[in-house]
Tab-separated table of C-alpha atoms in Angstrom:
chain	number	residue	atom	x	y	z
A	1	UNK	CA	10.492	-3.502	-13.546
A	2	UNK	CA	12.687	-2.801	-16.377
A	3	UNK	CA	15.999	-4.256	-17.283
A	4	UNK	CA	19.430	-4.022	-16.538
A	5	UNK	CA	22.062	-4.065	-19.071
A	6	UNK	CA	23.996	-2.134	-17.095
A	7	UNK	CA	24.244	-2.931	-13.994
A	8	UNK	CA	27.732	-4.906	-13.634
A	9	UNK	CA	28.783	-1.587	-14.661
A	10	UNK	CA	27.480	0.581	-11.952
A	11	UNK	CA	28.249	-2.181	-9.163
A	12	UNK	CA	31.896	-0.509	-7.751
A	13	UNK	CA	29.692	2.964	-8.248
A	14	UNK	CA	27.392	1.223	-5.280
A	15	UNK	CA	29.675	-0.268	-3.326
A	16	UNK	CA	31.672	3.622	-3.437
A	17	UNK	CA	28.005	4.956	-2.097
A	18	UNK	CA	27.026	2.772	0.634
A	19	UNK	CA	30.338	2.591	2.039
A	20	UNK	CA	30.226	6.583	2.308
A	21	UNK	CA	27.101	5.874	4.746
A	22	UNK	CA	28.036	6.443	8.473
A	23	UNK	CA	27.566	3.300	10.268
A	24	UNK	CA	24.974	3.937	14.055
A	25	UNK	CA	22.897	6.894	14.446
A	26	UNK	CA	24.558	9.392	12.295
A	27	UNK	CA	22.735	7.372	9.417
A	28	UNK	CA	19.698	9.041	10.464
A	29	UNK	CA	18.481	12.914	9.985
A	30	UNK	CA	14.800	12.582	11.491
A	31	UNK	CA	12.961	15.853	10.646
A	32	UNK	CA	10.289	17.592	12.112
A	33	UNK	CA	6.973	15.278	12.102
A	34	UNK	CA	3.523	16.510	10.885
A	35	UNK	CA	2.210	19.346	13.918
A	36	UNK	CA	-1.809	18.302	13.048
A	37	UNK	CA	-2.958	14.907	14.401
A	38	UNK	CA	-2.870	12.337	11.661
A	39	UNK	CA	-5.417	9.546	10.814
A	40	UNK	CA	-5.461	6.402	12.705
A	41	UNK	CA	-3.445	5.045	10.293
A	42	UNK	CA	-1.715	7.898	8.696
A	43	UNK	CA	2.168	7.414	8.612
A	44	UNK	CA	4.611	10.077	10.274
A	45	UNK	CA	7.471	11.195	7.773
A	46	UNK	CA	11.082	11.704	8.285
A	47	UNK	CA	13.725	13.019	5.962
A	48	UNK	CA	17.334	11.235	5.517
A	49	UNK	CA	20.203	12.236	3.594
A	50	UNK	CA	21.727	9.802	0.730
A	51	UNK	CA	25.083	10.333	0.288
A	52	UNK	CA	24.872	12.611	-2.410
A	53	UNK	CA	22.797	14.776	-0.884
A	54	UNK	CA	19.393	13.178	-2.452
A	55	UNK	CA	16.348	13.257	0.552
A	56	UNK	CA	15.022	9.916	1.612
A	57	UNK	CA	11.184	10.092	2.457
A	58	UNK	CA	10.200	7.534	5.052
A	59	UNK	CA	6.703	6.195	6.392
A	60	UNK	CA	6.521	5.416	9.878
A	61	UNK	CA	3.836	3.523	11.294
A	62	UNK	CA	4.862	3.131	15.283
A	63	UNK	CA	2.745	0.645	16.813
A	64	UNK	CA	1.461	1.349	19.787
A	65	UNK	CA	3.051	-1.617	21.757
A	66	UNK	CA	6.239	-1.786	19.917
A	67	UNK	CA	8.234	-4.829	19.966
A	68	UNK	CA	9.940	-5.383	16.699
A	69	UNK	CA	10.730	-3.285	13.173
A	70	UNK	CA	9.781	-4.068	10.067
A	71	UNK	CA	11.625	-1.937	7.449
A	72	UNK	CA	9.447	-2.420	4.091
A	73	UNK	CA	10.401	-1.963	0.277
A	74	UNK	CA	7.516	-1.451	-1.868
A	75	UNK	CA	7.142	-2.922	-5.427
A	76	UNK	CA	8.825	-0.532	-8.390
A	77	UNK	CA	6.629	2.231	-9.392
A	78	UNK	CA	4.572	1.601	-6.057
A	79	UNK	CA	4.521	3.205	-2.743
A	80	UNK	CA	4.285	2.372	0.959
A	81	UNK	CA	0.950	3.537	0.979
A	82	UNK	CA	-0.382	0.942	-1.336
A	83	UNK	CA	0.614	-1.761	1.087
A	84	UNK	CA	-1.753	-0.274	3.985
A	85	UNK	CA	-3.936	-2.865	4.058
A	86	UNK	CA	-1.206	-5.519	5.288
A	87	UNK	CA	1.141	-3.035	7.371
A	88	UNK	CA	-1.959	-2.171	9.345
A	89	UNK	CA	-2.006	-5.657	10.747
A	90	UNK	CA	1.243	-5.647	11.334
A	91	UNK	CA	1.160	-2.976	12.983
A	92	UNK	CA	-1.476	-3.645	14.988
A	93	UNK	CA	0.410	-6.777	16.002
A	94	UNK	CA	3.015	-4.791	17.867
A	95	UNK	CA	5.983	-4.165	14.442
A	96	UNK	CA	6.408	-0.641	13.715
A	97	UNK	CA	6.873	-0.435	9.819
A	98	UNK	CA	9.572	1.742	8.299
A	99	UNK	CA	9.443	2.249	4.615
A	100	UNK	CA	10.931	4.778	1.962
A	101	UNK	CA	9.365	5.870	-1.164
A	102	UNK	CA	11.879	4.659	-3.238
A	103	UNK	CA	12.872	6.602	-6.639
A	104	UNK	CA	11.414	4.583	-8.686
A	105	UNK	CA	8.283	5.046	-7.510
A	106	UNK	CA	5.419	6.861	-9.400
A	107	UNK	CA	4.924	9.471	-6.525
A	108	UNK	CA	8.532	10.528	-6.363
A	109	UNK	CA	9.810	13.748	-7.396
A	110	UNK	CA	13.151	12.071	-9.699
A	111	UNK	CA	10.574	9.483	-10.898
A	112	UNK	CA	11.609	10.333	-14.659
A	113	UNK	CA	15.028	10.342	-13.893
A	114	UNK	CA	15.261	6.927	-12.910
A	115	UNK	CA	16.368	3.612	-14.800
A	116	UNK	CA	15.974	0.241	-13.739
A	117	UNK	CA	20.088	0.148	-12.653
A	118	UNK	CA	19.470	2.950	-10.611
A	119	UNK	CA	16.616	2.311	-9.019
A	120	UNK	CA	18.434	-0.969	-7.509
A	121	UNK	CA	21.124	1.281	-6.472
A	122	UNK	CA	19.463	3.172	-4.728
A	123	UNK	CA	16.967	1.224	-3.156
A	124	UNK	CA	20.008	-0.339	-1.239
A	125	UNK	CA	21.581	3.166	-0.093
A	126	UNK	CA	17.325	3.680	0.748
A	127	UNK	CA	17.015	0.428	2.958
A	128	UNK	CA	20.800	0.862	4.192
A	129	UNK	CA	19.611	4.199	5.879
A	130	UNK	CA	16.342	3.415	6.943
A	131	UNK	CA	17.748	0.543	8.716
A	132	UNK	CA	20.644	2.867	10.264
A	133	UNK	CA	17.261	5.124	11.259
A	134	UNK	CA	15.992	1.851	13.074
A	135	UNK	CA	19.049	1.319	14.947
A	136	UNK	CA	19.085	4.691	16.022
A	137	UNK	CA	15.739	5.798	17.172
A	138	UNK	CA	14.561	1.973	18.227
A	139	UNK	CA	17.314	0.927	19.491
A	140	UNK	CA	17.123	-2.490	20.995
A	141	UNK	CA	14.151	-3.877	18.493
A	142	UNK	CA	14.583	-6.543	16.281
A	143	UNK	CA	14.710	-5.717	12.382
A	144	UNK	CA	12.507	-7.476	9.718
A	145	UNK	CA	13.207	-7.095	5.848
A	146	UNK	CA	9.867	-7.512	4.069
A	147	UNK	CA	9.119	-6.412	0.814
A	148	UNK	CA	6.851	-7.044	-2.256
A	149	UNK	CA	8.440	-8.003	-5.682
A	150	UNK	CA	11.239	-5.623	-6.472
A	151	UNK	CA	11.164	-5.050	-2.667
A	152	UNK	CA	11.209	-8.571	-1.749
A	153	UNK	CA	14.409	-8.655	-3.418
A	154	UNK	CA	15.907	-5.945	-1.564
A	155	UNK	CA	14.776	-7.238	1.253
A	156	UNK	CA	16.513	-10.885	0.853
A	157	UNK	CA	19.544	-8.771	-0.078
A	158	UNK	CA	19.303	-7.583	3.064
A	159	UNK	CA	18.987	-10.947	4.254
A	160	UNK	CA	22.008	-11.816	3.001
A	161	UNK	CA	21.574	-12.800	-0.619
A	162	UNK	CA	23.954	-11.899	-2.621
A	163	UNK	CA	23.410	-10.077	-6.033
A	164	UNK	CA	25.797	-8.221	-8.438
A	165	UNK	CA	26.397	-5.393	-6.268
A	166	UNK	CA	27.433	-7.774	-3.674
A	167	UNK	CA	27.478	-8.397	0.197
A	168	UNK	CA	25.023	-6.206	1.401
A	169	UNK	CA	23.526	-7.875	3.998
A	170	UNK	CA	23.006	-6.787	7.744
A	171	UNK	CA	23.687	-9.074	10.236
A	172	UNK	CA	20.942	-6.906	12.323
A	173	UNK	CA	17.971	-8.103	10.158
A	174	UNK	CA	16.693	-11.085	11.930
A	175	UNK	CA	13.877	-12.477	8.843
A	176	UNK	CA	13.042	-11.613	5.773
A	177	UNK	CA	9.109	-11.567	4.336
A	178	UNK	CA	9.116	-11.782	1.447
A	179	UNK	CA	5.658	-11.186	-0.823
A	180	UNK	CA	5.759	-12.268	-4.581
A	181	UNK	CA	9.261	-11.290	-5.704
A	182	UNK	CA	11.233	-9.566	-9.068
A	183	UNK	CA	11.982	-13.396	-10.275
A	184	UNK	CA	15.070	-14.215	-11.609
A	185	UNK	CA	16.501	-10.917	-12.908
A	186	UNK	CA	18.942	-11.546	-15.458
A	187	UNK	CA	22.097	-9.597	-14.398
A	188	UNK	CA	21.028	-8.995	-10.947
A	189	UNK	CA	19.875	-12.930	-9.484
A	190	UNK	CA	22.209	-15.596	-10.577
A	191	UNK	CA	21.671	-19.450	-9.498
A	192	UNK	CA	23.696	-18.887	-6.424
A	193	UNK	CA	22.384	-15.594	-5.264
A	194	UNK	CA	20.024	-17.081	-2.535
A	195	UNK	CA	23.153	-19.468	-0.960
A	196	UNK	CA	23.952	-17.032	1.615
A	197	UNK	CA	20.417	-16.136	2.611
A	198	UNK	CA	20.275	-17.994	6.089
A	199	UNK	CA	18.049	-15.892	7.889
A	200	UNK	CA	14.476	-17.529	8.191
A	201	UNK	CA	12.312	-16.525	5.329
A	202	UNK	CA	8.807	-16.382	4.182
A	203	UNK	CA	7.890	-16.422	0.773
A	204	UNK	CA	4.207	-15.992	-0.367
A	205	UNK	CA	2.980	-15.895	-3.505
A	206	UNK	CA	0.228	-17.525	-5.786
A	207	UNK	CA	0.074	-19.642	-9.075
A	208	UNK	CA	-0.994	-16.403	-11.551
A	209	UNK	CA	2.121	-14.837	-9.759
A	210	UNK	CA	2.947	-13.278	-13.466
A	211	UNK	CA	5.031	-10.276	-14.787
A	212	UNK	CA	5.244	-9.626	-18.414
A	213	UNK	CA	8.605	-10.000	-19.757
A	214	UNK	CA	10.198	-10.781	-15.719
A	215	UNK	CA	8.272	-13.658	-14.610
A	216	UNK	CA	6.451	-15.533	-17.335
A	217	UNK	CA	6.442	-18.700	-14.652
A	218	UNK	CA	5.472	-18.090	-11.354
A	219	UNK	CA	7.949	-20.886	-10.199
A	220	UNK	CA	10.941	-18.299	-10.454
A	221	UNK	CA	8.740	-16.784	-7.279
A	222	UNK	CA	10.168	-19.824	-5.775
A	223	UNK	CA	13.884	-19.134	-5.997
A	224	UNK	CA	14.070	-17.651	-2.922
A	225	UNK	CA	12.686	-20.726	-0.823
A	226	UNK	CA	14.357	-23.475	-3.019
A	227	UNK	CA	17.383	-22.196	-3.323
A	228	UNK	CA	18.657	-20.699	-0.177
A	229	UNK	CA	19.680	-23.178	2.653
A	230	UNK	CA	17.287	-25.382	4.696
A	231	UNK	CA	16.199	-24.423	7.982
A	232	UNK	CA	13.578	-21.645	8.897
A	233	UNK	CA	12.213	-21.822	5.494
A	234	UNK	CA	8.862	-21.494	4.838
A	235	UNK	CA	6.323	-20.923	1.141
A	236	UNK	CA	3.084	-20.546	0.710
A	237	UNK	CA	1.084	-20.580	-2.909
A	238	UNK	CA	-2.392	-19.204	-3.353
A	239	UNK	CA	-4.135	-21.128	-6.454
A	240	UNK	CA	-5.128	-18.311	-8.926
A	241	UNK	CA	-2.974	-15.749	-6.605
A	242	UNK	CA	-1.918	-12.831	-9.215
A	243	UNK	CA	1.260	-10.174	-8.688
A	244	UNK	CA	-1.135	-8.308	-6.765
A	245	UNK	CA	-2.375	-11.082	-4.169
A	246	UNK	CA	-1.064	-8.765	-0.904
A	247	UNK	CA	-3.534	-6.292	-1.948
A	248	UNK	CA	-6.000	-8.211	-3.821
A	249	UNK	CA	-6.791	-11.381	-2.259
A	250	UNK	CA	-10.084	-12.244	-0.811
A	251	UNK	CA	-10.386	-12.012	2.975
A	252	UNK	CA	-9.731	-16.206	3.940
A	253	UNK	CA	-6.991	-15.867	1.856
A	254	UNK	CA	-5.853	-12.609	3.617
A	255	UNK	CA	-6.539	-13.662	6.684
A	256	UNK	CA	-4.016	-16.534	6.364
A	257	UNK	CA	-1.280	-14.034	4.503
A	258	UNK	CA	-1.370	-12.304	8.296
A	259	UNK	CA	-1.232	-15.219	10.521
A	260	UNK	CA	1.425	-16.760	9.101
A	261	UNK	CA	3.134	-13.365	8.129
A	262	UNK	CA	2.763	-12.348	12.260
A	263	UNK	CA	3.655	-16.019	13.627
A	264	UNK	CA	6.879	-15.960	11.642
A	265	UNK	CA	7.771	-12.765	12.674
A	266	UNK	CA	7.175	-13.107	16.559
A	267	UNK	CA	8.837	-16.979	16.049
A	268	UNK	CA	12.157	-15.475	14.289
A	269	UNK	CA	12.333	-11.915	15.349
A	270	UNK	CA	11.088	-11.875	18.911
A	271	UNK	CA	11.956	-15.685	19.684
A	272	UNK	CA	8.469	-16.543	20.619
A	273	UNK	CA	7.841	-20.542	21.779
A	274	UNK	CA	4.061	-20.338	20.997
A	275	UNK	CA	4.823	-18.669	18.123
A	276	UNK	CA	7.034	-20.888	16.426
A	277	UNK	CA	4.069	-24.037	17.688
A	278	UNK	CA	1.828	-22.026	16.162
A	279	UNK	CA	3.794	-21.703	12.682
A	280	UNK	CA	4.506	-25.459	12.701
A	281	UNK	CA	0.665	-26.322	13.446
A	282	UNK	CA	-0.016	-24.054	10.464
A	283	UNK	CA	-2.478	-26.267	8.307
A	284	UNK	CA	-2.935	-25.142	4.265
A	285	UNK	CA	-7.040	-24.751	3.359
A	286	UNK	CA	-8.496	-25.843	0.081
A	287	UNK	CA	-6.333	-23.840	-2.752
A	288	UNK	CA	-2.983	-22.979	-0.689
A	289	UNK	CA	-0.055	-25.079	-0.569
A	290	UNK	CA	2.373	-24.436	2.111
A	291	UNK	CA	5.861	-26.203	2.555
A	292	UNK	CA	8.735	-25.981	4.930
A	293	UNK	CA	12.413	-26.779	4.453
Protein backbone atom coordinates (compact mmCIF):
# COMPACT_ATOMS: atom_id res chain seq x y z
CA UNK A 1 0.00 0.00 0.00
CA UNK A 2 1.19 3.44 -0.29
CA UNK A 3 -0.45 6.65 0.64
CA UNK A 4 -2.82 9.00 -0.49
CA UNK A 5 -2.36 12.61 -0.27
CA UNK A 6 -4.23 13.03 -3.04
CA UNK A 7 -7.00 11.41 -3.24
CA UNK A 8 -9.88 14.02 -2.21
CA UNK A 9 -8.51 15.48 -5.24
CA UNK A 10 -9.08 12.84 -7.78
CA UNK A 11 -12.59 11.83 -6.15
CA UNK A 12 -15.07 13.96 -8.87
CA UNK A 13 -12.26 12.47 -11.53
CA UNK A 14 -13.86 8.86 -10.27
CA UNK A 15 -17.12 9.57 -9.91
CA UNK A 16 -16.76 11.25 -13.93
CA UNK A 17 -15.29 7.50 -14.81
CA UNK A 18 -17.60 5.10 -13.35
CA UNK A 19 -20.54 6.96 -14.26
CA UNK A 20 -19.27 6.72 -18.05
CA UNK A 21 -19.66 2.76 -17.45
CA UNK A 22 -22.79 1.33 -19.24
CA UNK A 23 -25.01 -0.10 -16.72
CA UNK A 24 -26.23 -4.42 -17.87
CA UNK A 25 -24.34 -6.33 -20.32
CA UNK A 26 -22.74 -3.72 -22.38
CA UNK A 27 -20.27 -3.51 -19.29
CA UNK A 28 -18.81 -6.59 -20.53
CA UNK A 29 -16.41 -7.29 -23.76
CA UNK A 30 -15.65 -11.15 -23.12
CA UNK A 31 -12.85 -12.14 -25.56
CA UNK A 32 -11.88 -15.17 -27.06
CA UNK A 33 -10.87 -17.85 -24.21
CA UNK A 34 -7.62 -19.93 -24.30
CA UNK A 35 -8.20 -22.77 -27.55
CA UNK A 36 -5.70 -25.52 -25.50
CA UNK A 37 -7.30 -27.25 -22.48
CA UNK A 38 -6.18 -25.57 -19.30
CA UNK A 39 -5.13 -27.15 -15.92
CA UNK A 40 -7.65 -28.29 -13.52
CA UNK A 41 -7.40 -25.25 -11.97
CA UNK A 42 -6.13 -22.91 -14.54
CA UNK A 43 -8.37 -19.71 -14.86
CA UNK A 44 -10.03 -18.70 -18.33
CA UNK A 45 -9.31 -14.92 -19.25
CA UNK A 46 -11.49 -12.29 -20.62
CA UNK A 47 -10.72 -8.78 -21.72
CA UNK A 48 -12.99 -5.60 -20.67
CA UNK A 49 -12.75 -2.15 -21.65
CA UNK A 50 -12.28 0.76 -18.86
CA UNK A 51 -13.60 3.74 -19.92
CA UNK A 52 -10.63 5.15 -21.23
CA UNK A 53 -9.88 2.58 -23.27
CA UNK A 54 -7.39 0.74 -20.62
CA UNK A 55 -7.97 -3.49 -20.93
CA UNK A 56 -9.23 -5.19 -17.84
CA UNK A 57 -7.70 -8.80 -17.45
CA UNK A 58 -10.03 -11.12 -15.60
CA UNK A 59 -9.61 -14.74 -14.02
CA UNK A 60 -12.42 -16.93 -14.25
CA UNK A 61 -12.69 -19.94 -12.33
CA UNK A 62 -16.42 -21.44 -13.32
CA UNK A 63 -17.29 -24.06 -11.00
CA UNK A 64 -18.60 -26.84 -12.25
CA UNK A 65 -22.01 -26.71 -10.37
CA UNK A 66 -22.42 -23.05 -10.34
CA UNK A 67 -24.63 -21.46 -7.92
CA UNK A 68 -23.28 -18.17 -6.81
CA UNK A 69 -20.30 -15.46 -7.93
CA UNK A 70 -17.71 -14.41 -6.11
CA UNK A 71 -15.98 -11.38 -7.73
CA UNK A 72 -12.41 -11.18 -5.86
CA UNK A 73 -9.88 -8.17 -5.39
CA UNK A 74 -6.49 -9.25 -4.66
CA UNK A 75 -4.11 -7.47 -2.18
CA UNK A 76 -1.94 -4.37 -3.92
CA UNK A 77 1.00 -5.56 -5.76
CA UNK A 78 -0.63 -9.18 -5.70
CA UNK A 79 -2.54 -11.16 -8.15
CA UNK A 80 -5.51 -13.52 -8.38
CA UNK A 81 -3.29 -16.23 -8.79
CA UNK A 82 -1.72 -15.96 -5.42
CA UNK A 83 -5.06 -16.58 -3.80
CA UNK A 84 -5.43 -20.19 -5.53
CA UNK A 85 -5.20 -22.00 -2.68
CA UNK A 86 -8.57 -20.52 -1.11
CA UNK A 87 -10.56 -19.83 -4.52
CA UNK A 88 -10.05 -23.50 -5.25
CA UNK A 89 -12.32 -24.36 -2.39
CA UNK A 90 -14.54 -22.07 -3.23
CA UNK A 91 -14.80 -23.10 -6.19
CA UNK A 92 -15.11 -26.41 -5.60
CA UNK A 93 -18.02 -25.48 -3.35
CA UNK A 94 -20.16 -24.46 -6.28
CA UNK A 95 -18.97 -20.05 -6.49
CA UNK A 96 -17.41 -19.27 -9.66
CA UNK A 97 -14.64 -16.61 -8.83
CA UNK A 98 -14.20 -13.53 -10.99
CA UNK A 99 -11.16 -11.48 -10.38
CA UNK A 100 -9.07 -8.72 -12.29
CA UNK A 101 -5.45 -8.15 -12.09
CA UNK A 102 -5.69 -4.90 -10.88
CA UNK A 103 -2.97 -2.10 -11.93
CA UNK A 104 -1.33 -2.09 -9.15
CA UNK A 105 -0.34 -5.31 -9.27
CA UNK A 106 3.30 -6.53 -9.84
CA UNK A 107 2.32 -8.61 -13.00
CA UNK A 108 0.59 -5.78 -14.78
CA UNK A 109 1.81 -4.13 -17.76
CA UNK A 110 1.13 -0.08 -16.22
CA UNK A 111 2.54 -1.47 -12.92
CA UNK A 112 5.12 1.58 -12.85
CA UNK A 113 2.67 3.90 -13.78
CA UNK A 114 0.59 3.51 -10.92
CA UNK A 115 0.24 5.51 -7.50
CA UNK A 116 -1.54 4.56 -4.58
CA UNK A 117 -4.65 7.26 -5.65
CA UNK A 118 -4.87 5.57 -8.73
CA UNK A 119 -4.73 2.32 -8.00
CA UNK A 120 -8.04 2.90 -5.74
CA UNK A 121 -9.50 4.48 -8.70
CA UNK A 122 -9.24 2.11 -10.62
CA UNK A 123 -9.75 -0.83 -8.74
CA UNK A 124 -13.43 0.51 -8.45
CA UNK A 125 -13.92 1.12 -12.39
CA UNK A 126 -12.04 -2.83 -12.23
CA UNK A 127 -14.70 -4.38 -9.76
CA UNK A 128 -17.55 -2.03 -11.30
CA UNK A 129 -17.00 -3.98 -14.66
CA UNK A 130 -16.29 -7.25 -13.56
CA UNK A 131 -19.42 -7.15 -11.67
CA UNK A 132 -21.36 -5.71 -14.89
CA UNK A 133 -19.46 -9.03 -16.59
CA UNK A 134 -21.30 -11.13 -13.78
CA UNK A 135 -24.58 -9.75 -14.46
CA UNK A 136 -24.23 -10.34 -17.93
CA UNK A 137 -22.87 -13.73 -18.60
CA UNK A 138 -24.38 -15.31 -15.08
CA UNK A 139 -27.21 -13.82 -15.04
CA UNK A 140 -29.46 -14.86 -12.23
CA UNK A 141 -26.42 -15.80 -9.60
CA UNK A 142 -25.92 -14.16 -6.56
CA UNK A 143 -22.75 -11.77 -6.24
CA UNK A 144 -20.14 -12.00 -3.38
CA UNK A 145 -17.46 -9.16 -2.77
CA UNK A 146 -14.42 -10.83 -1.18
CA UNK A 147 -11.16 -9.53 -1.12
CA UNK A 148 -7.81 -9.57 0.82
CA UNK A 149 -6.43 -6.28 2.38
CA UNK A 150 -6.52 -3.54 -0.20
CA UNK A 151 -9.16 -5.83 -1.81
CA UNK A 152 -11.13 -6.34 1.21
CA UNK A 153 -11.64 -2.77 1.11
CA UNK A 154 -12.91 -2.63 -2.27
CA UNK A 155 -14.89 -5.20 -1.64
CA UNK A 156 -16.82 -3.56 1.53
CA UNK A 157 -17.03 -0.56 -0.80
CA UNK A 158 -18.86 -2.59 -2.77
CA UNK A 159 -20.78 -3.55 0.10
CA UNK A 160 -21.79 -0.37 0.65
CA UNK A 161 -19.16 1.40 2.70
CA UNK A 162 -18.63 4.50 1.94
CA UNK A 163 -15.10 6.06 1.33
CA UNK A 164 -13.93 9.41 -0.21
CA UNK A 165 -14.91 8.63 -3.60
CA UNK A 166 -18.28 7.94 -2.33
CA UNK A 167 -21.46 5.71 -2.87
CA UNK A 168 -20.25 3.02 -4.76
CA UNK A 169 -21.99 0.28 -3.63
CA UNK A 170 -24.16 -2.33 -5.62
CA UNK A 171 -27.23 -3.24 -4.34
CA UNK A 172 -26.54 -6.69 -6.40
CA UNK A 173 -23.69 -7.83 -4.04
CA UNK A 174 -25.39 -9.91 -1.50
CA UNK A 175 -22.00 -10.38 1.27
CA UNK A 176 -18.91 -9.26 1.51
CA UNK A 177 -15.64 -11.61 2.69
CA UNK A 178 -13.53 -9.91 3.72
CA UNK A 179 -9.71 -11.38 4.53
CA UNK A 180 -7.30 -9.10 6.60
CA UNK A 181 -8.02 -5.60 5.29
CA UNK A 182 -5.94 -2.03 4.23
CA UNK A 183 -6.79 -0.72 8.01
CA UNK A 184 -7.76 2.56 8.52
CA UNK A 185 -6.40 4.49 5.52
CA UNK A 186 -6.03 7.96 6.33
CA UNK A 187 -7.87 9.90 3.56
CA UNK A 188 -9.69 7.01 2.22
CA UNK A 189 -11.56 5.21 5.72
CA UNK A 190 -12.95 7.74 8.05
CA UNK A 191 -14.83 6.67 11.45
CA UNK A 192 -18.08 6.51 9.63
CA UNK A 193 -17.07 4.77 6.48
CA UNK A 194 -18.37 1.26 7.58
CA UNK A 195 -22.12 2.87 8.71
CA UNK A 196 -23.65 2.01 5.53
CA UNK A 197 -22.15 -1.44 5.13
CA UNK A 198 -25.37 -3.59 5.90
CA UNK A 199 -24.77 -6.45 3.88
CA UNK A 200 -23.62 -9.52 6.06
CA UNK A 201 -19.91 -9.60 6.39
CA UNK A 202 -17.06 -11.77 7.30
CA UNK A 203 -13.99 -10.51 8.51
CA UNK A 204 -10.96 -12.83 9.19
CA UNK A 205 -7.87 -11.99 10.26
CA UNK A 206 -5.21 -12.88 13.00
CA UNK A 207 -3.38 -11.08 15.96
CA UNK A 208 0.23 -10.49 13.86
CA UNK A 209 -2.29 -9.02 11.24
CA UNK A 210 0.62 -6.17 10.68
CA UNK A 211 1.54 -3.71 7.82
CA UNK A 212 4.40 -1.41 8.21
CA UNK A 213 3.45 2.10 8.25
CA UNK A 214 -0.76 1.03 7.49
CA UNK A 215 -1.57 -1.19 10.26
CA UNK A 216 0.84 -1.07 13.18
CA UNK A 217 -2.31 -2.65 15.37
CA UNK A 218 -4.06 -5.37 14.05
CA UNK A 219 -7.29 -4.05 15.83
CA UNK A 220 -7.82 -1.47 12.86
CA UNK A 221 -8.48 -5.11 10.99
CA UNK A 222 -11.48 -4.84 13.10
CA UNK A 223 -13.11 -1.69 11.76
CA UNK A 224 -15.01 -3.34 9.45
CA UNK A 225 -16.93 -5.70 12.01
CA UNK A 226 -17.16 -3.06 14.86
CA UNK A 227 -18.13 -0.43 13.13
CA UNK A 228 -20.69 -1.24 10.57
CA UNK A 229 -24.27 -2.07 11.86
CA UNK A 230 -25.28 -5.21 13.83
CA UNK A 231 -26.84 -8.01 12.21
CA UNK A 232 -25.11 -10.67 9.89
CA UNK A 233 -21.85 -9.78 11.32
CA UNK A 234 -19.40 -12.11 11.89
CA UNK A 235 -15.00 -12.00 12.94
CA UNK A 236 -12.77 -14.38 13.38
CA UNK A 237 -8.94 -13.88 14.86
CA UNK A 238 -6.21 -16.43 14.42
CA UNK A 239 -3.58 -16.03 17.46
CA UNK A 240 -0.17 -15.39 15.74
CA UNK A 241 -2.20 -15.00 12.24
CA UNK A 242 0.23 -12.61 10.04
CA UNK A 243 -0.98 -10.34 6.75
CA UNK A 244 -0.46 -13.40 4.94
CA UNK A 245 -2.73 -15.93 7.05
CA UNK A 246 -5.10 -16.78 3.67
CA UNK A 247 -2.08 -18.16 2.17
CA UNK A 248 0.01 -19.07 5.01
CA UNK A 249 -1.86 -20.63 7.69
CA UNK A 250 -1.46 -24.15 8.76
CA UNK A 251 -4.08 -26.61 7.52
CA UNK A 252 -6.65 -26.65 11.03
CA UNK A 253 -6.46 -23.21 10.75
CA UNK A 254 -7.26 -23.31 6.96
CA UNK A 255 -9.58 -25.67 7.20
CA UNK A 256 -11.74 -23.44 9.46
CA UNK A 257 -10.95 -20.13 7.09
CA UNK A 258 -13.16 -22.42 4.41
CA UNK A 259 -15.95 -23.62 6.46
CA UNK A 260 -16.88 -20.63 7.77
CA UNK A 261 -15.88 -18.67 4.52
CA UNK A 262 -18.45 -21.39 2.46
CA UNK A 263 -21.27 -21.47 5.31
CA UNK A 264 -21.51 -17.70 5.16
CA UNK A 265 -21.65 -17.58 1.70
CA UNK A 266 -24.39 -20.34 1.02
CA UNK A 267 -26.29 -18.70 4.45
CA UNK A 268 -26.24 -14.97 2.86
CA UNK A 269 -25.88 -15.44 -0.81
CA UNK A 270 -27.89 -18.54 -1.61
CA UNK A 271 -30.29 -18.29 1.55
CA UNK A 272 -29.39 -21.67 2.80
CA UNK A 273 -31.34 -22.86 6.34
CA UNK A 274 -28.60 -25.47 7.15
CA UNK A 275 -26.25 -23.17 6.26
CA UNK A 276 -26.96 -20.38 8.37
CA UNK A 277 -27.41 -23.53 11.56
CA UNK A 278 -24.31 -24.45 10.58
CA UNK A 279 -22.64 -20.82 10.87
CA UNK A 280 -24.37 -20.26 14.24
CA UNK A 281 -23.13 -23.81 15.62
CA UNK A 282 -19.70 -22.61 14.50
CA UNK A 283 -17.50 -23.34 17.69
CA UNK A 284 -13.78 -21.34 17.89
CA UNK A 285 -10.71 -24.14 18.63
CA UNK A 286 -7.81 -23.40 20.90
CA UNK A 287 -6.14 -19.99 19.39
CA UNK A 288 -9.24 -18.48 17.30
CA UNK A 289 -11.68 -16.18 18.63
CA UNK A 290 -14.81 -15.78 16.76
CA UNK A 291 -17.69 -13.21 17.57
CA UNK A 292 -20.98 -12.28 16.08
CA UNK A 293 -22.92 -9.02 16.21
Amino acid sequence: MTPFPLLHRLALSLVAALVLLPAGPGLARPQAAPATEAPAFAPAHVQLSAPDGRAIDVSVWKAPDERAVVVFSHGYNGSPAAYERILSEWVEAGFTVVAPLHVDSLRHPLHAEVDGPGAFLTRLVDLAAARGYVKAEHAGKPIIAAGHSFGSLMSAISGGALTIAGPQGDPAVKAVVALSSAGDLEGVVTPESYAELTVPTLMITGDADLVPQYVPDWRAHRSPFDRSPAGDKMLLVFEGGDHSLVRNAGEADFDLMVRASVAFMEAHALGDPEALQTLEALTAPEGVTIERR
